[in-house]
C-alpha atoms as a PDB file:
ATOM      1  CA  UNK A   1     155.214 104.602  24.594  1.00  0.00           C
ATOM      2  CA  UNK A   2     152.734 106.015  26.710  1.00  0.00           C
ATOM      3  CA  UNK A   3     153.999 109.584  28.280  1.00  0.00           C
ATOM      4  CA  UNK A   4     154.587 109.626  32.046  1.00  0.00           C
ATOM      5  CA  UNK A   5     153.073 112.626  33.337  1.00  0.00           C
ATOM      6  CA  UNK A   6     152.464 114.417  36.595  1.00  0.00           C
ATOM      7  CA  UNK A   7     149.775 117.060  36.378  1.00  0.00           C
ATOM      8  CA  UNK A   8     149.497 119.850  39.036  1.00  0.00           C
ATOM      9  CA  UNK A   9     146.363 121.718  39.068  1.00  0.00           C
ATOM     10  CA  UNK A  10     142.796 119.938  38.327  1.00  0.00           C
ATOM     11  CA  UNK A  11     140.561 123.382  38.260  1.00  0.00           C
ATOM     12  CA  UNK A  12     138.234 124.550  35.480  1.00  0.00           C
ATOM     13  CA  UNK A  13     141.008 123.952  32.756  1.00  0.00           C
ATOM     14  CA  UNK A  14     143.285 121.169  34.265  1.00  0.00           C
ATOM     15  CA  UNK A  15     140.115 118.823  34.820  1.00  0.00           C
ATOM     16  CA  UNK A  16     139.612 118.864  30.832  1.00  0.00           C
ATOM     17  CA  UNK A  17     143.429 118.349  30.390  1.00  0.00           C
ATOM     18  CA  UNK A  18     143.287 115.471  32.615  1.00  0.00           C
ATOM     19  CA  UNK A  19     140.427 113.683  30.840  1.00  0.00           C
ATOM     20  CA  UNK A  20     142.240 114.208  27.481  1.00  0.00           C
ATOM     21  CA  UNK A  21     145.465 112.586  28.805  1.00  0.00           C
ATOM     22  CA  UNK A  22     143.631 109.561  30.368  1.00  0.00           C
ATOM     23  CA  UNK A  23     141.999 109.093  26.946  1.00  0.00           C
ATOM     24  CA  UNK A  24     145.323 109.154  25.115  1.00  0.00           C
ATOM     25  CA  UNK A  25     146.683 106.554  27.451  1.00  0.00           C
ATOM     26  CA  UNK A  26     149.026 108.577  29.537  1.00  0.00           C
ATOM     27  CA  UNK A  27     150.329 107.538  32.753  1.00  0.00           C
ATOM     28  CA  UNK A  28     149.190 110.154  34.814  1.00  0.00           C
ATOM     29  CA  UNK A  29     149.499 111.267  38.794  1.00  0.00           C
ATOM     30  CA  UNK A  30     147.138 114.300  39.852  1.00  0.00           C
ATOM     31  CA  UNK A  31     147.304 116.654  42.593  1.00  0.00           C
ATOM     32  CA  UNK A  32     145.248 119.412  43.713  1.00  0.00           C
ATOM     33  CA  UNK A  33     144.773 121.286  47.305  1.00  0.00           C
ATOM     34  CA  UNK A  34     141.343 120.124  46.602  1.00  0.00           C
ATOM     35  CA  UNK A  35     141.763 116.356  46.634  1.00  0.00           C
ATOM     36  CA  UNK A  36     137.950 115.825  45.555  1.00  0.00           C
ATOM     37  CA  UNK A  37     138.796 117.373  42.129  1.00  0.00           C
ATOM     38  CA  UNK A  38     141.131 114.315  41.465  1.00  0.00           C
ATOM     39  CA  UNK A  39     138.625 111.584  42.442  1.00  0.00           C
ATOM     40  CA  UNK A  40     136.692 111.167  39.119  1.00  0.00           C
ATOM     41  CA  UNK A  41     139.712 110.696  37.254  1.00  0.00           C
ATOM     42  CA  UNK A  42     141.238 108.054  39.770  1.00  0.00           C
ATOM     43  CA  UNK A  43     138.104 106.129  38.767  1.00  0.00           C
ATOM     44  CA  UNK A  44     139.634 106.486  35.313  1.00  0.00           C
ATOM     45  CA  UNK A  45     142.869 105.102  35.903  1.00  0.00           C
ATOM     46  CA  UNK A  46     144.984 108.192  37.339  1.00  0.00           C
ATOM     47  CA  UNK A  47     146.692 108.214  40.562  1.00  0.00           C
ATOM     48  CA  UNK A  48     145.918 110.827  43.326  1.00  0.00           C
ATOM     49  CA  UNK A  49     149.378 112.248  44.747  1.00  0.00           C
ATOM     50  CA  UNK A  50     149.154 113.452  48.386  1.00  0.00           C
ATOM     51  CA  UNK A  51     152.072 115.937  48.174  1.00  0.00           C
ATOM     52  CA  UNK A  52     154.437 117.634  45.355  1.00  0.00           C
ATOM     53  CA  UNK A  53     157.312 115.346  46.373  1.00  0.00           C
ATOM     54  CA  UNK A  54     154.994 112.227  45.223  1.00  0.00           C
ATOM     55  CA  UNK A  55     153.349 113.753  42.419  1.00  0.00           C
ATOM     56  CA  UNK A  56     156.622 114.724  40.587  1.00  0.00           C
ATOM     57  CA  UNK A  57     158.834 111.323  41.672  1.00  0.00           C
ATOM     58  CA  UNK A  58     159.632 109.282  38.450  1.00  0.00           C
ATOM     59  CA  UNK A  59     158.005 111.242  35.898  1.00  0.00           C
ATOM     60  CA  UNK A  60     159.236 112.626  32.433  1.00  0.00           C
ATOM     61  CA  UNK A  61     156.772 115.253  32.249  1.00  0.00           C
ATOM     62  CA  UNK A  62     155.049 117.841  34.633  1.00  0.00           C
ATOM     63  CA  UNK A  63     151.890 119.719  33.505  1.00  0.00           C
ATOM     64  CA  UNK A  64     151.283 122.936  35.357  1.00  0.00           C
ATOM     65  CA  UNK A  65     147.580 124.573  35.254  1.00  0.00           C
ATOM     66  CA  UNK A  66     147.047 127.009  38.029  1.00  0.00           C
ATOM     67  CA  UNK A  67     145.026 130.413  38.029  1.00  0.00           C
ATOM     68  CA  UNK A  68     147.755 133.064  38.832  1.00  0.00           C
ATOM     69  CA  UNK A  69     151.482 133.991  39.077  1.00  0.00           C
ATOM     70  CA  UNK A  70     151.028 133.787  42.998  1.00  0.00           C
ATOM     71  CA  UNK A  71     150.030 130.383  42.834  1.00  0.00           C
ATOM     72  CA  UNK A  72     152.435 129.263  40.297  1.00  0.00           C
ATOM     73  CA  UNK A  73     155.273 130.860  42.467  1.00  0.00           C
ATOM     74  CA  UNK A  74     153.952 129.027  45.697  1.00  0.00           C
ATOM     75  CA  UNK A  75     153.723 125.716  43.852  1.00  0.00           C
ATOM     76  CA  UNK A  76     156.868 125.668  41.582  1.00  0.00           C
ATOM     77  CA  UNK A  77     159.546 127.580  43.733  1.00  0.00           C
ATOM     78  CA  UNK A  78     160.853 126.886  47.086  1.00  0.00           C
ATOM     79  CA  UNK A  79     162.609 124.018  48.642  1.00  0.00           C
ATOM     80  CA  UNK A  80     159.283 121.997  48.592  1.00  0.00           C
ATOM     81  CA  UNK A  81     158.380 123.028  45.013  1.00  0.00           C
ATOM     82  CA  UNK A  82     158.037 121.462  41.982  1.00  0.00           C
ATOM     83  CA  UNK A  83     161.549 122.753  40.278  1.00  0.00           C
ATOM     84  CA  UNK A  84     163.496 121.838  43.467  1.00  0.00           C
ATOM     85  CA  UNK A  85     161.742 118.192  43.609  1.00  0.00           C
ATOM     86  CA  UNK A  86     161.319 117.314  39.937  1.00  0.00           C
ATOM     87  CA  UNK A  87     163.592 114.806  38.475  1.00  0.00           C
ATOM     88  CA  UNK A  88     166.823 115.988  36.819  1.00  0.00           C
ATOM     89  CA  UNK A  89     166.094 116.092  32.931  1.00  0.00           C
ATOM     90  CA  UNK A  90     162.251 116.210  33.389  1.00  0.00           C
ATOM     91  CA  UNK A  91     160.230 118.753  31.467  1.00  0.00           C
ATOM     92  CA  UNK A  92     157.757 121.282  33.190  1.00  0.00           C
ATOM     93  CA  UNK A  93     155.066 122.248  31.034  1.00  0.00           C
ATOM     94  CA  UNK A  94     153.623 125.338  32.536  1.00  0.00           C
ATOM     95  CA  UNK A  95     149.997 126.441  30.872  1.00  0.00           C
ATOM     96  CA  UNK A  96     149.098 128.924  33.721  1.00  0.00           C
ATOM     97  CA  UNK A  97     148.563 132.489  32.728  1.00  0.00           C
ATOM     98  CA  UNK A  98     151.121 134.106  34.809  1.00  0.00           C
ATOM     99  CA  UNK A  99     153.373 137.508  34.238  1.00  0.00           C
ATOM    100  CA  UNK A 100     156.728 137.507  32.086  1.00  0.00           C
ATOM    101  CA  UNK A 101     158.658 138.165  35.195  1.00  0.00           C
ATOM    102  CA  UNK A 102     157.637 135.084  37.034  1.00  0.00           C
ATOM    103  CA  UNK A 103     158.225 133.209  33.639  1.00  0.00           C
ATOM    104  CA  UNK A 104     161.654 134.250  33.236  1.00  0.00           C
ATOM    105  CA  UNK A 105     162.454 133.528  37.038  1.00  0.00           C
ATOM    106  CA  UNK A 106     160.944 129.962  37.060  1.00  0.00           C
ATOM    107  CA  UNK A 107     163.041 129.240  33.546  1.00  0.00           C
ATOM    108  CA  UNK A 108     166.066 130.349  35.463  1.00  0.00           C
ATOM    109  CA  UNK A 109     165.676 128.112  38.480  1.00  0.00           C
ATOM    110  CA  UNK A 110     164.748 125.076  36.452  1.00  0.00           C
ATOM    111  CA  UNK A 111     167.825 125.797  34.024  1.00  0.00           C
ATOM    112  CA  UNK A 112     170.049 125.465  37.342  1.00  0.00           C
ATOM    113  CA  UNK A 113     168.665 122.341  38.185  1.00  0.00           C
ATOM    114  CA  UNK A 114     168.986 120.742  35.264  1.00  0.00           C
ATOM    115  CA  UNK A 115     165.069 120.980  34.671  1.00  0.00           C
ATOM    116  CA  UNK A 116     163.577 122.140  31.229  1.00  0.00           C
ATOM    117  CA  UNK A 117     160.808 124.758  31.863  1.00  0.00           C
ATOM    118  CA  UNK A 118     158.673 125.847  29.052  1.00  0.00           C
ATOM    119  CA  UNK A 119     156.068 128.688  29.685  1.00  0.00           C
ATOM    120  CA  UNK A 120     152.954 127.645  27.378  1.00  0.00           C
ATOM    121  CA  UNK A 121     149.783 129.483  28.233  1.00  0.00           C
ATOM    122  CA  UNK A 122     146.748 128.836  25.757  1.00  0.00           C
ATOM    123  CA  UNK A 123     144.216 130.179  24.419  1.00  0.00           C
ATOM    124  CA  UNK A 124     141.332 129.169  21.997  1.00  0.00           C
ATOM    125  CA  UNK A 125     140.747 130.636  18.655  1.00  0.00           C
ATOM    126  CA  UNK A 126     139.154 128.071  16.451  1.00  0.00           C
ATOM    127  CA  UNK A 127     135.441 128.456  15.523  1.00  0.00           C
ATOM    128  CA  UNK A 128     133.210 128.385  18.588  1.00  0.00           C
ATOM    129  CA  UNK A 129     136.001 127.507  20.611  1.00  0.00           C
ATOM    130  CA  UNK A 130     136.988 130.322  22.995  1.00  0.00           C
ATOM    131  CA  UNK A 131     137.418 129.998  26.521  1.00  0.00           C
ATOM    132  CA  UNK A 132     136.997 126.517  27.893  1.00  0.00           C
ATOM    133  CA  UNK A 133     135.135 125.580  24.778  1.00  0.00           C
ATOM    134  CA  UNK A 134     138.921 125.175  23.147  1.00  0.00           C
ATOM    135  CA  UNK A 135     140.297 123.218  26.044  1.00  0.00           C
ATOM    136  CA  UNK A 136     137.246 120.614  25.544  1.00  0.00           C
ATOM    137  CA  UNK A 137     137.543 120.334  21.733  1.00  0.00           C
ATOM    138  CA  UNK A 138     141.605 119.863  22.105  1.00  0.00           C
ATOM    139  CA  UNK A 139     142.213 122.602  19.136  1.00  0.00           C
ATOM    140  CA  UNK A 140     143.819 125.335  21.621  1.00  0.00           C
ATOM    141  CA  UNK A 141     146.822 127.386  20.774  1.00  0.00           C
ATOM    142  CA  UNK A 142     150.198 127.079  22.937  1.00  0.00           C
ATOM    143  CA  UNK A 143     152.191 130.077  23.644  1.00  0.00           C
ATOM    144  CA  UNK A 144     155.342 128.462  24.156  1.00  0.00           C
ATOM    145  CA  UNK A 145     158.786 130.049  25.265  1.00  0.00           C
ATOM    146  CA  UNK A 146     161.797 128.906  26.695  1.00  0.00           C
ATOM    147  CA  UNK A 147     164.431 126.742  25.309  1.00  0.00           C
ATOM    148  CA  UNK A 148     163.589 125.473  21.363  1.00  0.00           C
ATOM    149  CA  UNK A 149     164.557 121.773  22.358  1.00  0.00           C
ATOM    150  CA  UNK A 150     162.174 121.849  25.257  1.00  0.00           C
ATOM    151  CA  UNK A 151     159.379 122.966  23.005  1.00  0.00           C
ATOM    152  CA  UNK A 152     160.358 120.058  20.472  1.00  0.00           C
ATOM    153  CA  UNK A 153     160.369 117.590  23.274  1.00  0.00           C
ATOM    154  CA  UNK A 154     156.765 118.834  24.596  1.00  0.00           C
ATOM    155  CA  UNK A 155     155.186 118.700  21.376  1.00  0.00           C
ATOM    156  CA  UNK A 156     153.676 115.113  22.013  1.00  0.00           C
ATOM    157  CA  UNK A 157     152.035 116.425  25.060  1.00  0.00           C
ATOM    158  CA  UNK A 158     150.842 119.563  23.647  1.00  0.00           C
ATOM    159  CA  UNK A 159     149.401 117.560  20.560  1.00  0.00           C
ATOM    160  CA  UNK A 160     147.368 115.979  23.084  1.00  0.00           C
ATOM    161  CA  UNK A 161     145.734 119.008  24.737  1.00  0.00           C
ATOM    162  CA  UNK A 162     145.573 121.188  21.792  1.00  0.00           C
ATOM    163  CA  UNK A 163     146.380 121.788  18.101  1.00  0.00           C
ATOM    164  CA  UNK A 164     148.734 124.989  17.485  1.00  0.00           C
ATOM    165  CA  UNK A 165     152.035 124.686  19.402  1.00  0.00           C
ATOM    166  CA  UNK A 166     153.958 127.992  18.486  1.00  0.00           C
ATOM    167  CA  UNK A 167     157.366 128.630  19.487  1.00  0.00           C
ATOM    168  CA  UNK A 168     157.752 132.303  20.352  1.00  0.00           C
ATOM    169  CA  UNK A 169     161.494 132.389  21.630  1.00  0.00           C
ATOM    170  CA  UNK A 170     162.992 133.698  25.104  1.00  0.00           C
ATOM    171  CA  UNK A 171     161.083 132.691  28.206  1.00  0.00           C
ATOM    172  CA  UNK A 172     158.585 135.465  28.914  1.00  0.00           C
ATOM    173  CA  UNK A 173     157.713 136.238  25.529  1.00  0.00           C
ATOM    174  CA  UNK A 174     154.473 133.479  26.029  1.00  0.00           C
ATOM    175  CA  UNK A 175     153.220 135.112  28.759  1.00  0.00           C
ATOM    176  CA  UNK A 176     153.510 138.679  27.498  1.00  0.00           C
ATOM    177  CA  UNK A 177     151.542 137.557  24.158  1.00  0.00           C
ATOM    178  CA  UNK A 178     148.932 135.427  25.939  1.00  0.00           C
ATOM    179  CA  UNK A 179     148.148 138.901  28.006  1.00  0.00           C
ATOM    180  CA  UNK A 180     148.202 140.964  24.842  1.00  0.00           C
ATOM    181  CA  UNK A 181     145.579 138.713  23.590  1.00  0.00           C
ATOM    182  CA  UNK A 182     143.488 138.953  26.085  1.00  0.00           C
ATOM    183  CA  UNK A 183     143.827 142.532  26.458  1.00  0.00           C
ATOM    184  CA  UNK A 184     142.415 142.734  22.957  1.00  0.00           C
ATOM    185  CA  UNK A 185     139.485 140.168  23.772  1.00  0.00           C
ATOM    186  CA  UNK A 186     138.650 141.950  27.017  1.00  0.00           C
ATOM    187  CA  UNK A 187     138.472 145.463  24.929  1.00  0.00           C
ATOM    188  CA  UNK A 188     136.367 143.898  21.993  1.00  0.00           C
ATOM    189  CA  UNK A 189     134.075 142.079  24.620  1.00  0.00           C
ATOM    190  CA  UNK A 190     133.256 145.534  26.118  1.00  0.00           C
ATOM    191  CA  UNK A 191     132.948 147.420  22.956  1.00  0.00           C
ATOM    192  CA  UNK A 192     130.618 144.909  21.929  1.00  0.00           C
ATOM    193  CA  UNK A 193     128.729 145.468  25.278  1.00  0.00           C
ATOM    194  CA  UNK A 194     128.402 149.013  24.886  1.00  0.00           C
ATOM    195  CA  UNK A 195     127.048 148.568  21.136  1.00  0.00           C
ATOM    196  CA  UNK A 196     124.506 146.327  22.080  1.00  0.00           C
ATOM    197  CA  UNK A 197     123.332 148.285  24.773  1.00  0.00           C
ATOM    198  CA  UNK A 198     123.149 151.418  22.957  1.00  0.00           C
ATOM    199  CA  UNK A 199     121.081 149.392  20.200  1.00  0.00           C
ATOM    200  CA  UNK A 200     118.628 148.108  22.883  1.00  0.00           C
ATOM    201  CA  UNK A 201     118.105 151.981  23.962  1.00  0.00           C
ATOM    202  CA  UNK A 202     117.631 152.850  20.359  1.00  0.00           C
ATOM    203  CA  UNK A 203     114.870 149.860  19.799  1.00  0.00           C
ATOM    204  CA  UNK A 204     116.894 147.904  17.724  1.00  0.00           C
ATOM    205  CA  UNK A 205     116.919 144.082  18.007  1.00  0.00           C
ATOM    206  CA  UNK A 206     120.093 142.413  18.580  1.00  0.00           C
ATOM    207  CA  UNK A 207     119.549 140.100  15.434  1.00  0.00           C
ATOM    208  CA  UNK A 208     119.801 143.027  13.588  1.00  0.00           C
ATOM    209  CA  UNK A 209     123.049 144.025  14.690  1.00  0.00           C
ATOM    210  CA  UNK A 210     124.628 140.662  14.406  1.00  0.00           C
ATOM    211  CA  UNK A 211     123.345 140.185  10.846  1.00  0.00           C
ATOM    212  CA  UNK A 212     124.653 143.557   9.764  1.00  0.00           C
ATOM    213  CA  UNK A 213     127.794 143.165  12.012  1.00  0.00           C
ATOM    214  CA  UNK A 214     128.999 140.034  10.316  1.00  0.00           C
ATOM    215  CA  UNK A 215     129.308 141.837   6.738  1.00  0.00           C
ATOM    216  CA  UNK A 216     130.921 144.918   8.254  1.00  0.00           C
ATOM    217  CA  UNK A 217     133.950 146.054   9.650  1.00  0.00           C
ATOM    218  CA  UNK A 218     132.506 145.728  13.163  1.00  0.00           C
ATOM    219  CA  UNK A 219     132.881 141.847  12.879  1.00  0.00           C
ATOM    220  CA  UNK A 220     135.068 139.802  14.831  1.00  0.00           C
ATOM    221  CA  UNK A 221     136.265 136.491  15.959  1.00  0.00           C
ATOM    222  CA  UNK A 222     134.926 137.294  19.625  1.00  0.00           C
ATOM    223  CA  UNK A 223     131.510 139.002  18.416  1.00  0.00           C
ATOM    224  CA  UNK A 224     130.781 135.902  16.280  1.00  0.00           C
ATOM    225  CA  UNK A 225     132.245 132.781  18.240  1.00  0.00           C
ATOM    226  CA  UNK A 226     131.601 133.937  21.581  1.00  0.00           C
ATOM    227  CA  UNK A 227     129.648 137.082  22.499  1.00  0.00           C
ATOM    228  CA  UNK A 228     126.579 136.294  19.855  1.00  0.00           C
ATOM    229  CA  UNK A 229     126.098 132.541  21.106  1.00  0.00           C
ATOM    230  CA  UNK A 230     126.104 133.233  24.751  1.00  0.00           C
ATOM    231  CA  UNK A 231     123.895 136.482  24.473  1.00  0.00           C
ATOM    232  CA  UNK A 232     121.470 134.562  22.404  1.00  0.00           C
ATOM    233  CA  UNK A 233     121.282 131.549  24.529  1.00  0.00           C
ATOM    234  CA  UNK A 234     121.518 133.808  27.989  1.00  0.00           C
ATOM    235  CA  UNK A 235     124.395 132.040  29.010  1.00  0.00           C
ATOM    236  CA  UNK A 236     126.430 133.811  31.617  1.00  0.00           C
ATOM    237  CA  UNK A 237     127.923 130.403  33.269  1.00  0.00           C
ATOM    238  CA  UNK A 238     131.868 130.985  32.656  1.00  0.00           C
ATOM    239  CA  UNK A 239     133.866 129.998  29.611  1.00  0.00           C
ATOM    240  CA  UNK A 240     136.181 132.775  30.720  1.00  0.00           C
ATOM    241  CA  UNK A 241     135.050 134.514  34.057  1.00  0.00           C
ATOM    242  CA  UNK A 242     135.026 138.023  34.932  1.00  0.00           C
ATOM    243  CA  UNK A 243     137.672 137.577  37.281  1.00  0.00           C
ATOM    244  CA  UNK A 244     140.099 135.911  35.273  1.00  0.00           C
ATOM    245  CA  UNK A 245     139.701 138.879  32.686  1.00  0.00           C
ATOM    246  CA  UNK A 246     140.351 141.396  35.446  1.00  0.00           C
ATOM    247  CA  UNK A 247     143.347 139.594  36.363  1.00  0.00           C
ATOM    248  CA  UNK A 248     144.738 139.564  33.135  1.00  0.00           C
ATOM    249  CA  UNK A 249     144.188 143.266  32.737  1.00  0.00           C
ATOM    250  CA  UNK A 250     145.923 143.741  35.751  1.00  0.00           C
ATOM    251  CA  UNK A 251     149.090 141.745  34.791  1.00  0.00           C
ATOM    252  CA  UNK A 252     149.098 143.768  31.445  1.00  0.00           C
ATOM    253  CA  UNK A 253     149.182 146.756  33.248  1.00  0.00           C
ATOM    254  CA  UNK A 254     152.126 145.521  35.254  1.00  0.00           C
ATOM    255  CA  UNK A 255     153.962 144.648  32.156  1.00  0.00           C
ATOM    256  CA  UNK A 256     153.428 148.266  30.492  1.00  0.00           C
ATOM    257  CA  UNK A 257     154.432 149.471  33.751  1.00  0.00           C
ATOM    258  CA  UNK A 258     157.915 147.592  33.299  1.00  0.00           C
ATOM    259  CA  UNK A 259     158.052 148.647  29.426  1.00  0.00           C
ATOM    260  CA  UNK A 260     157.071 152.307  30.252  1.00  0.00           C
ATOM    261  CA  UNK A 261     154.464 151.827  27.749  1.00  0.00           C
ATOM    262  CA  UNK A 262     151.035 153.861  28.119  1.00  0.00           C
ATOM    263  CA  UNK A 263     148.017 151.733  27.575  1.00  0.00           C
ATOM    264  CA  UNK A 264     145.075 153.847  28.494  1.00  0.00           C
ATOM    265  CA  UNK A 265     142.220 151.470  27.267  1.00  0.00           C
ATOM    266  CA  UNK A 266     143.792 148.728  29.149  1.00  0.00           C
ATOM    267  CA  UNK A 267     143.304 150.709  32.466  1.00  0.00           C
ATOM    268  CA  UNK A 268     139.826 151.763  31.623  1.00  0.00           C
ATOM    269  CA  UNK A 269     139.028 147.796  31.046  1.00  0.00           C
ATOM    270  CA  UNK A 270     140.394 147.275  34.374  1.00  0.00           C
ATOM    271  CA  UNK A 271     138.205 149.482  35.961  1.00  0.00           C
ATOM    272  CA  UNK A 272     134.938 148.118  34.241  1.00  0.00           C
ATOM    273  CA  UNK A 273     135.834 144.416  35.281  1.00  0.00           C
ATOM    274  CA  UNK A 274     136.402 145.805  38.806  1.00  0.00           C
ATOM    275  CA  UNK A 275     133.321 147.358  38.780  1.00  0.00           C
ATOM    276  CA  UNK A 276     131.746 143.890  37.668  1.00  0.00           C
ATOM    277  CA  UNK A 277     133.819 142.200  40.298  1.00  0.00           C
ATOM    278  CA  UNK A 278     132.447 144.709  42.999  1.00  0.00           C
ATOM    279  CA  UNK A 279     128.802 144.124  42.053  1.00  0.00           C
ATOM    280  CA  UNK A 280     129.376 140.495  42.983  1.00  0.00           C
ATOM    281  CA  UNK A 281     129.463 138.901  39.287  1.00  0.00           C
ATOM    282  CA  UNK A 282     133.376 138.249  39.273  1.00  0.00           C
ATOM    283  CA  UNK A 283     132.358 134.563  38.793  1.00  0.00           C
ATOM    284  CA  UNK A 284     130.054 135.025  35.873  1.00  0.00           C
ATOM    285  CA  UNK A 285     131.383 134.838  32.133  1.00  0.00           C
ATOM    286  CA  UNK A 286     132.886 138.276  31.122  1.00  0.00           C
ATOM    287  CA  UNK A 287     129.796 138.819  28.651  1.00  0.00           C
ATOM    288  CA  UNK A 288     127.994 139.793  31.958  1.00  0.00           C
ATOM    289  CA  UNK A 289     129.383 143.525  30.826  1.00  0.00           C
ATOM    290  CA  UNK A 290     126.293 143.512  28.386  1.00  0.00           C
ATOM    291  CA  UNK A 291     124.152 143.581  31.069  1.00  0.00           C
ATOM    292  CA  UNK A 292     126.265 146.034  33.166  1.00  0.00           C
ATOM    293  CA  UNK A 293     126.107 148.277  30.013  1.00  0.00           C
ATOM    294  CA  UNK A 294     122.357 147.817  29.839  1.00  0.00           C
ATOM    295  CA  UNK A 295     121.995 149.152  33.336  1.00  0.00           C
ATOM    296  CA  UNK A 296     124.044 152.100  32.409  1.00  0.00           C
ATOM    297  CA  UNK A 297     121.743 152.857  29.397  1.00  0.00           C
ATOM    298  CA  UNK A 298     118.908 152.391  31.545  1.00  0.00           C
ATOM    299  CA  UNK A 299     117.563 149.633  29.672  1.00  0.00           C
ATOM    300  CA  UNK A 300     116.020 145.905  30.235  1.00  0.00           C
ATOM    301  CA  UNK A 301     118.719 143.586  31.004  1.00  0.00           C
ATOM    302  CA  UNK A 302     120.064 140.943  28.394  1.00  0.00           C
ATOM    303  CA  UNK A 303     119.509 138.306  31.030  1.00  0.00           C
ATOM    304  CA  UNK A 304     115.960 139.846  31.980  1.00  0.00           C
ATOM    305  CA  UNK A 305     114.597 139.588  28.330  1.00  0.00           C
ATOM    306  CA  UNK A 306     115.656 137.370  25.558  1.00  0.00           C
ATOM    307  CA  UNK A 307     117.617 138.792  22.583  1.00  0.00           C
ATOM    308  CA  UNK A 308     115.240 140.032  20.304  1.00  0.00           C
END
C-alpha cells in the first residue's frame, strides 16, 4: 500500500527526499515557501500545497526537512503550524537538525494533540556518502528519538530515504547526538585543513599525505571519504556548507552551556567557521577551510593550484 505523505521543505536535502519518495510510489504532497522548488516534482506526480493546512489534510505521515530550529519552530508551532493542523493519529518525522530543547518541546506539543512526533536528524557515514551524497544514495543514518512505537511506525518511511534507522530513546537525544556527530566532523575537517596547509608550506605533496595517512593513526572516515576527493577535484560546492557547520557548532555551544560542560575546541571551531562566513564563503563546502589555512600559512590556496 502506498504511503500517504506530506513533505514540508524542498531544499537541498528535501528535494532529494522528494525524488526518493516519488520513485517508491508514495502519494506525496509538498510545501515550500519557494513554490518553484516543488515544480519539478509536480511533473512527476506530486501535489503542490499552497498552505500548511492544505499540506497536512488527510495524510498519515508528515516529513519535515528544514534548515534550523527557528524555521522548525515557525512552521511546526502555533495555531497555523503543522502540529496544530495535523490529523490526529498522524506521525511527524522531523529530519531537520535542531537543538534538543526544541525537539523536546515539539514532542510534548504533538503528544498533547494525539500526534506522534519523532525527531530523526540524519547523517551520512557509508563510503563516499557524507553530506548530500548520502541522501542521494539513500544510505543515511537516522538518529531517531521519541516514543519507540512511533519509531517502529516510521520505519517504512525511513527505509525509503536511508539505510540505518537507529532508536536512541527520549526526545532530545537525537538532536544531541547529531550535534555531537557534526561537532566531531567539523573539528576533524579543521585538523585536516591545518595539516595540509602545513605540508604545503614544507613543500610536501598532498598525495604523499594521503598515501601515508591512509595507513597511520591520522586516517579517518572524513579524510578518506570527504576531504580527499574534494581537495583532489578542487570541488567546493557544498555537500555540507560552512554556514550549516557554523550553525551546528553554535547549537552545540548552547547544549554545552545547558549542561555546564566545557567544550573549548567547539568554541575554536565556531570562530574559525565564523571567519569563513565573514569572508563571504559561508555558502561553500566546509572543506573551504583548507584554503583559509593555506592563506594563514602564506602558501598558494588549494583552489588556485591542483593538488600535487
